[in-house]
Short mmCIF file of C-alpha atoms and ligand atoms in Angstrom, two decimals:
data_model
loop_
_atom_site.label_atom_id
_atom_site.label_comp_id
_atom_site.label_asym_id
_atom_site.label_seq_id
_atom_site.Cartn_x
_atom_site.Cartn_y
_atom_site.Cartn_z
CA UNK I 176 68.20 66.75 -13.31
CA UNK I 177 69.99 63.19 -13.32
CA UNK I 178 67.78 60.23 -13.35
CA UNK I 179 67.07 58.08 -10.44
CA UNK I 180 65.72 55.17 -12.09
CA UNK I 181 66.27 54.49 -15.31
CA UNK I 182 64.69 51.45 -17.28
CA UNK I 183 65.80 50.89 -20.87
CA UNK I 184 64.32 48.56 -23.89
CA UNK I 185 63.73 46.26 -21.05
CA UNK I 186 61.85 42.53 -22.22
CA UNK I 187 60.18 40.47 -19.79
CA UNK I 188 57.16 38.19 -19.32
CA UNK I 189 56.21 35.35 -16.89
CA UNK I 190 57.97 31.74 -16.61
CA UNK I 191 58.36 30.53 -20.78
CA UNK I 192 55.31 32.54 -21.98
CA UNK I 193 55.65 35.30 -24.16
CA UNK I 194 56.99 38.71 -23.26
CA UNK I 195 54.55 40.75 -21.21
CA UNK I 196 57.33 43.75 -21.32
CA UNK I 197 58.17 43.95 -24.94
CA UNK I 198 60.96 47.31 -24.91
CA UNK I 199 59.49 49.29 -22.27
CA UNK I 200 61.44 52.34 -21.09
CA UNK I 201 61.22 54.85 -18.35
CA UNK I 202 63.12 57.77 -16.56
CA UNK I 203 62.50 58.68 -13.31
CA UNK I 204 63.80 61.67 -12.01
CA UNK I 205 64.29 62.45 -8.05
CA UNK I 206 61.43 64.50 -6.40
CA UNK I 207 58.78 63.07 -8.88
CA UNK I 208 55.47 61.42 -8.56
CA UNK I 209 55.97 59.93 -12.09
CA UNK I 210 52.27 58.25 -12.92
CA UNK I 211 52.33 55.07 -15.03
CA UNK I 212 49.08 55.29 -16.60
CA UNK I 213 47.63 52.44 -19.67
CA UNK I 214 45.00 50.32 -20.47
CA UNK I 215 44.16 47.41 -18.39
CA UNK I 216 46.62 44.29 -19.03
CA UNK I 217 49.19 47.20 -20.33
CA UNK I 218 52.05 45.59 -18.27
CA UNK I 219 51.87 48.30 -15.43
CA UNK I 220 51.88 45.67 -13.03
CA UNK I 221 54.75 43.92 -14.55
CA UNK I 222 56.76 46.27 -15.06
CA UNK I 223 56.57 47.43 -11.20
CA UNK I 224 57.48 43.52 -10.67
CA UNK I 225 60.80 43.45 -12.92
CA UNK I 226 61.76 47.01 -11.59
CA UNK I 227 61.74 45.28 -8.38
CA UNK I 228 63.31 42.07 -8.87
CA UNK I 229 60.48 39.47 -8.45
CA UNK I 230 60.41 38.87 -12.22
CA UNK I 231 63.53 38.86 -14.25
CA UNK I 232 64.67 40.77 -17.05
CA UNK I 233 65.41 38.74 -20.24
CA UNK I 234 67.24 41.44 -21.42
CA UNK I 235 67.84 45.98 -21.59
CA UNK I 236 68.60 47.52 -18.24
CA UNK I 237 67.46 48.38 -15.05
CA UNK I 238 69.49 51.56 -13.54
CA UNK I 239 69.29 52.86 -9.89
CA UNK I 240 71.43 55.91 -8.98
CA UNK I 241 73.77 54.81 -12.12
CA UNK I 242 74.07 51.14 -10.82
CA UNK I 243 72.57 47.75 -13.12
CA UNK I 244 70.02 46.53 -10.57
CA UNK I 245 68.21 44.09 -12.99
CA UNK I 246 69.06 40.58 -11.75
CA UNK I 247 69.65 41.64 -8.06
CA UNK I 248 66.98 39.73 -5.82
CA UNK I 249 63.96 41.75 -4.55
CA UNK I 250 65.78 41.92 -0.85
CA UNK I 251 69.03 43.38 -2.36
CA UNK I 252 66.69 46.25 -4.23
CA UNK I 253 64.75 46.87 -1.58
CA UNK I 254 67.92 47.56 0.43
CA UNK I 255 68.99 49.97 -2.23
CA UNK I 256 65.94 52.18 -1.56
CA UNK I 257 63.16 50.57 -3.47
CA UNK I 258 60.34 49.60 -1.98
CA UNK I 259 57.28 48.35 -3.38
CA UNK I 260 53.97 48.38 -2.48
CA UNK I 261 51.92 45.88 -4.88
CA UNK I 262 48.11 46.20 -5.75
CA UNK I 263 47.22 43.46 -2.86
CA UNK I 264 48.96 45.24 -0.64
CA UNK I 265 50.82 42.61 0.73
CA UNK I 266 49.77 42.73 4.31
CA UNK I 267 49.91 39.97 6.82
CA UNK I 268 46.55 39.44 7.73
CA UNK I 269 47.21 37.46 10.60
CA UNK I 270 49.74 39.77 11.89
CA UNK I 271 48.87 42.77 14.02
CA UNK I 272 49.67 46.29 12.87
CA UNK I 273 53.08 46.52 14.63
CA UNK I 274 54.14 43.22 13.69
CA UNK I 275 53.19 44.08 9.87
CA UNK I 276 55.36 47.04 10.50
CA UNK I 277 58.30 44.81 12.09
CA UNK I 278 57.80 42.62 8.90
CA UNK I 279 58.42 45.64 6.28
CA UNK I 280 61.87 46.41 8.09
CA UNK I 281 62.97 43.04 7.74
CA UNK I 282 65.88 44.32 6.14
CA UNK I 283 66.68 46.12 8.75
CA UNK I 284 69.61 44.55 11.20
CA UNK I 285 69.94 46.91 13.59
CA UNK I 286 66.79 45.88 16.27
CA UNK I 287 67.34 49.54 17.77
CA UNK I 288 66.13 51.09 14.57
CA UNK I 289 64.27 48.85 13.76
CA UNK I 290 61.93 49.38 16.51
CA UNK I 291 62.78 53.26 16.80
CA UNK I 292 61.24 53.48 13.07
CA UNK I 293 57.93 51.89 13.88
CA UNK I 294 57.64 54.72 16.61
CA UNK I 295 58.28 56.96 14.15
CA UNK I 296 55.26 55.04 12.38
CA UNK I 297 53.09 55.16 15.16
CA UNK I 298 53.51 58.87 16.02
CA UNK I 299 52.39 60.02 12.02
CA UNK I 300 49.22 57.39 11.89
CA UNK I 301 47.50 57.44 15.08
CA UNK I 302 45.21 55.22 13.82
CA UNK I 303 47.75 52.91 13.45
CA UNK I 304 48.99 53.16 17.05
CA UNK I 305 45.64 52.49 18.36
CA UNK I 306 45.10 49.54 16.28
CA UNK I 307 48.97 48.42 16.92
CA UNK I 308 47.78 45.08 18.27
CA UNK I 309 44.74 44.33 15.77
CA UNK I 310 45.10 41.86 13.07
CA UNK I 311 45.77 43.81 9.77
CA UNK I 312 42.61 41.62 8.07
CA UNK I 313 40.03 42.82 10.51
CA UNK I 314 40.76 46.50 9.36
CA UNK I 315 38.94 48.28 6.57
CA UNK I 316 40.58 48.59 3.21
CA UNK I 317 41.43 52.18 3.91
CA UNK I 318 43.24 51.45 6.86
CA UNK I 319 44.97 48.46 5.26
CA UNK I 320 46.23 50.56 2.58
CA UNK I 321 47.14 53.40 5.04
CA UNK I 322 49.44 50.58 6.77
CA UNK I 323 50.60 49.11 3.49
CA UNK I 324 52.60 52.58 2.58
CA UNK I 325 52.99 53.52 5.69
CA UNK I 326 55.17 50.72 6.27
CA UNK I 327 57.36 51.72 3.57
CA UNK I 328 58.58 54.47 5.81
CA UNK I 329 60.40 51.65 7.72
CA UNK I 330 63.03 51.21 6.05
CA UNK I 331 63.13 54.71 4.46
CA UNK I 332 63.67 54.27 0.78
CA UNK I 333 64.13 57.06 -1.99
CA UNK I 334 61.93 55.29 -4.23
CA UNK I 335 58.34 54.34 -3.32
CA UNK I 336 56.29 51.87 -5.99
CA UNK I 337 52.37 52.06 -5.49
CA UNK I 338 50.68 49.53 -7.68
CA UNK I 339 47.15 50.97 -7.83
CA UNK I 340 46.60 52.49 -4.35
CA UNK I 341 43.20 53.51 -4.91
CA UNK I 342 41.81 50.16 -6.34
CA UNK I 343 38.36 49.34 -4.13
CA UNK I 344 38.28 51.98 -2.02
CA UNK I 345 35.63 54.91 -1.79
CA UNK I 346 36.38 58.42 -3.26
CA UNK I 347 36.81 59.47 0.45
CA UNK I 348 39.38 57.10 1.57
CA UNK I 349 40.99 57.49 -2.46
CA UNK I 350 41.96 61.19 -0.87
CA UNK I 351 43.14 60.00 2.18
CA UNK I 352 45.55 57.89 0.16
CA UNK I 353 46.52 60.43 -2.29
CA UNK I 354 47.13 62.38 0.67
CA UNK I 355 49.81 60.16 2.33
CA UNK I 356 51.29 59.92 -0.80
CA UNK I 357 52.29 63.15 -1.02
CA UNK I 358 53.42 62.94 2.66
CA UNK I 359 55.45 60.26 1.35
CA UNK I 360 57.21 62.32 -1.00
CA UNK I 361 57.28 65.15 1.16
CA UNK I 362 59.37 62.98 3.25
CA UNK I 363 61.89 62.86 0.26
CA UNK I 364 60.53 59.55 -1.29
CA UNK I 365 60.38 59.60 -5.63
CA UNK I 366 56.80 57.86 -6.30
CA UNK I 367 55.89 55.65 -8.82
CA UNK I 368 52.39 55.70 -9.23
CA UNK I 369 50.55 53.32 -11.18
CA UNK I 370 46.78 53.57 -11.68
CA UNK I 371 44.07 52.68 -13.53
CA UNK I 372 42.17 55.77 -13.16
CA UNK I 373 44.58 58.11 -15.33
CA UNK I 374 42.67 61.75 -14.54
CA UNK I 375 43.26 60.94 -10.58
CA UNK I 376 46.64 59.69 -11.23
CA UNK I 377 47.86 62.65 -13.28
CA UNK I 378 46.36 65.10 -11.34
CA UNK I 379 47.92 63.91 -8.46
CA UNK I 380 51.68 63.59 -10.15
CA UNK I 381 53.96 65.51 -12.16
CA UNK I 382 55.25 63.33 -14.58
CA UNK I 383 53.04 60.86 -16.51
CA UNK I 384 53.86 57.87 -18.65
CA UNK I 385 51.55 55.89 -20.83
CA UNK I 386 51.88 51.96 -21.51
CA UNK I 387 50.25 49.85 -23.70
CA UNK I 388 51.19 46.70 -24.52
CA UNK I 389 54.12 46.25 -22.75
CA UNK I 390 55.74 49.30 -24.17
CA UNK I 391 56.32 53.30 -23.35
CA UNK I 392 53.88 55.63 -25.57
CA UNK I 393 54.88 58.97 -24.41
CA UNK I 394 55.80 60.36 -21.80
CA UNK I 395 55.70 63.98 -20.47
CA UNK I 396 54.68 66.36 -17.62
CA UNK I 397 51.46 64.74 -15.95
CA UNK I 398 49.38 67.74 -17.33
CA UNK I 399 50.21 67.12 -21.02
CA UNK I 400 49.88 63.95 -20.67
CA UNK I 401 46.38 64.84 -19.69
CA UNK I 402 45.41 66.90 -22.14
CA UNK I 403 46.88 64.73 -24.86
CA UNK I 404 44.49 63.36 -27.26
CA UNK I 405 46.37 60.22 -27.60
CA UNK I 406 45.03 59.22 -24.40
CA UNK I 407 41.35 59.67 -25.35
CA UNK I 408 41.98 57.25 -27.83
CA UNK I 409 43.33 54.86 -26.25
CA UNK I 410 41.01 54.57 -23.71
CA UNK I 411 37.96 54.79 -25.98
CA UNK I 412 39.50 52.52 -28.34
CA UNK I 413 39.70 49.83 -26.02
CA UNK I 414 36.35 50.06 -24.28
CA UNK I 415 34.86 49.76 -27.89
CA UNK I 416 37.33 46.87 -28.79
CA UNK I 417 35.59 44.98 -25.78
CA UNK I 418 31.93 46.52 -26.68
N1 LIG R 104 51.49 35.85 -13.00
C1 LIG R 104 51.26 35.92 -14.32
N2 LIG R 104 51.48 34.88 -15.13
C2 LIG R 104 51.26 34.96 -16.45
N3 LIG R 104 50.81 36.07 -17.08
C3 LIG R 104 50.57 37.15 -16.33
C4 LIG R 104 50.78 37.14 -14.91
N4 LIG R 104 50.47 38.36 -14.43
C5 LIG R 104 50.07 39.10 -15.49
N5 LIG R 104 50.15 38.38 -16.62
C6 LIG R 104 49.82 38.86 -17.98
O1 LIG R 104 50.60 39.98 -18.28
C7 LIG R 104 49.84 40.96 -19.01
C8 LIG R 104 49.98 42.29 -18.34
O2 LIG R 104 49.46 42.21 -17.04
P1 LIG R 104 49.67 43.34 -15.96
O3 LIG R 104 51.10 43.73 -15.91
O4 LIG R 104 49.05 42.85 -14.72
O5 LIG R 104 48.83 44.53 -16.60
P2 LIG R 104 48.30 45.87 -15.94
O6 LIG R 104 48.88 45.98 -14.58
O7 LIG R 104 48.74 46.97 -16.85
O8 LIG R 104 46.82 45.76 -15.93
C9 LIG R 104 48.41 40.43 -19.06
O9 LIG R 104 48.20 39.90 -20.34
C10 LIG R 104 48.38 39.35 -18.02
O10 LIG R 104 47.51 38.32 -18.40
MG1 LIG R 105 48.02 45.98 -12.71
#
């Protein structure tokens, strides 16, 4: 299968401090829900940041359908068909529901669609259409996350970044997420998953990839990656580095 995404030997790190990314690469395949999986302070989150544009690449490549997207501005990749959904979510609080959801098709031009797409919205999350005029903040964390990816369905992208989905909320919501993830991708959307719990990540992906500091591992279906004993180690290794 041809890649979708493909990120190669890429270096980057924050302002003039040292690089965070240090030659990380990835493929990403269409159809996949390709887990990024590491050690806290790995570079997970940073490398969801440079794939999308809001930190730059000092140098390797970023590749979407075939096409150099590193040092396009987040807007431009986002109208290519990434979308990114960052561990705070991102939300207005402020903002109702439906104006949140306006706010995620911003790149949208066509008011029509615009609109017709937040309908669409509404009709999968009820929830969401009876809360369409409550301030995002005043919701729970489940239904804040629900919205967060939810909105991504705005502006229909083929590639869908989650940046630790499950973070704070209880293992009954955590399903609930997992859940509209996979609606996500049912919807045609490639998922790039990145959490910090790797046995819920993998078992809820098909491709895994493991980073630590700022570099790719291995890589491999999820379930290998699971049953590795690489990953034991690197886990355990840590917690007793910090014991
Ligand atoms: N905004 C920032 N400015 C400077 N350094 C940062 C910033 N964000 C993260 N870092 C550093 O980059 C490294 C990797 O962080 P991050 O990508 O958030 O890791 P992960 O998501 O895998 O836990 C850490 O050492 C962190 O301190
Ligand atoms: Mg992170």
């Amino acid at each position: 299968m041809p890649e979708l995404l493909e990120v190669r030997d890429v270096v980057a790190g924050y302002g003039r401090g040292p690089a965070i990314l240090t030659g990380t690469s990835l493929t990403v395949r269409p159809g996949q829900v390709q887990c990024i999986i590491g050690p806290n302070g790995a570079g997970k989150s940073t490398l969801l940041k440079a794939i999308s544009g809001l930190l730059p690449v000092r140098s390797g490549e970023i590749r979407f359908e075939g096409e150099r997207i590193d040092g396009l501005r987040p807007d431009q990749i986002l109208r290519k068909g990434i979308c990114f959904v960052p561990q705070e979510r991102a939300l207005f609080p402020r903002m109702s529901v439906r104006e949140n959801l306006r706010m995620g098709g911003y790149v949208i031009d066509d008011k029509k669609v615009l609109e017709s797409r937040i309908e669409e919205v509404l009709r999968q999350f009820p929830i969401l259409r009876e809360r369409a005029h409550q301030r995002a903040g005043t919701m729970s964390g489940g239904q804040q996350q629900m919205l967060a990816m939810a909105r991504t369905l705005i502006v229909k992208p083929k590639i869908v970044m989650l940046d630790e989905p499950s973070l704070g909320l209880a293992p009954k919501i955590v399903q609930q997420m997992f859940e509209i993830m996979h609606m996500l991708k049912d919807r045609g959307m490639t998922v790039i998953l990145v959490e910090q719990n790797a046995i819920m990540g993998l078992n809820n992906s098909t491709w895994g990839a493991v980073l630590d500091l700022g570099k790719t591992l291995f890589e491999g279906p999820a379930q290998e990656v699971l049953a590795d004993p690489r990953i034991k180690e690197l886990y355990l290794g840590k917690a007793k580095a910090a014991a």
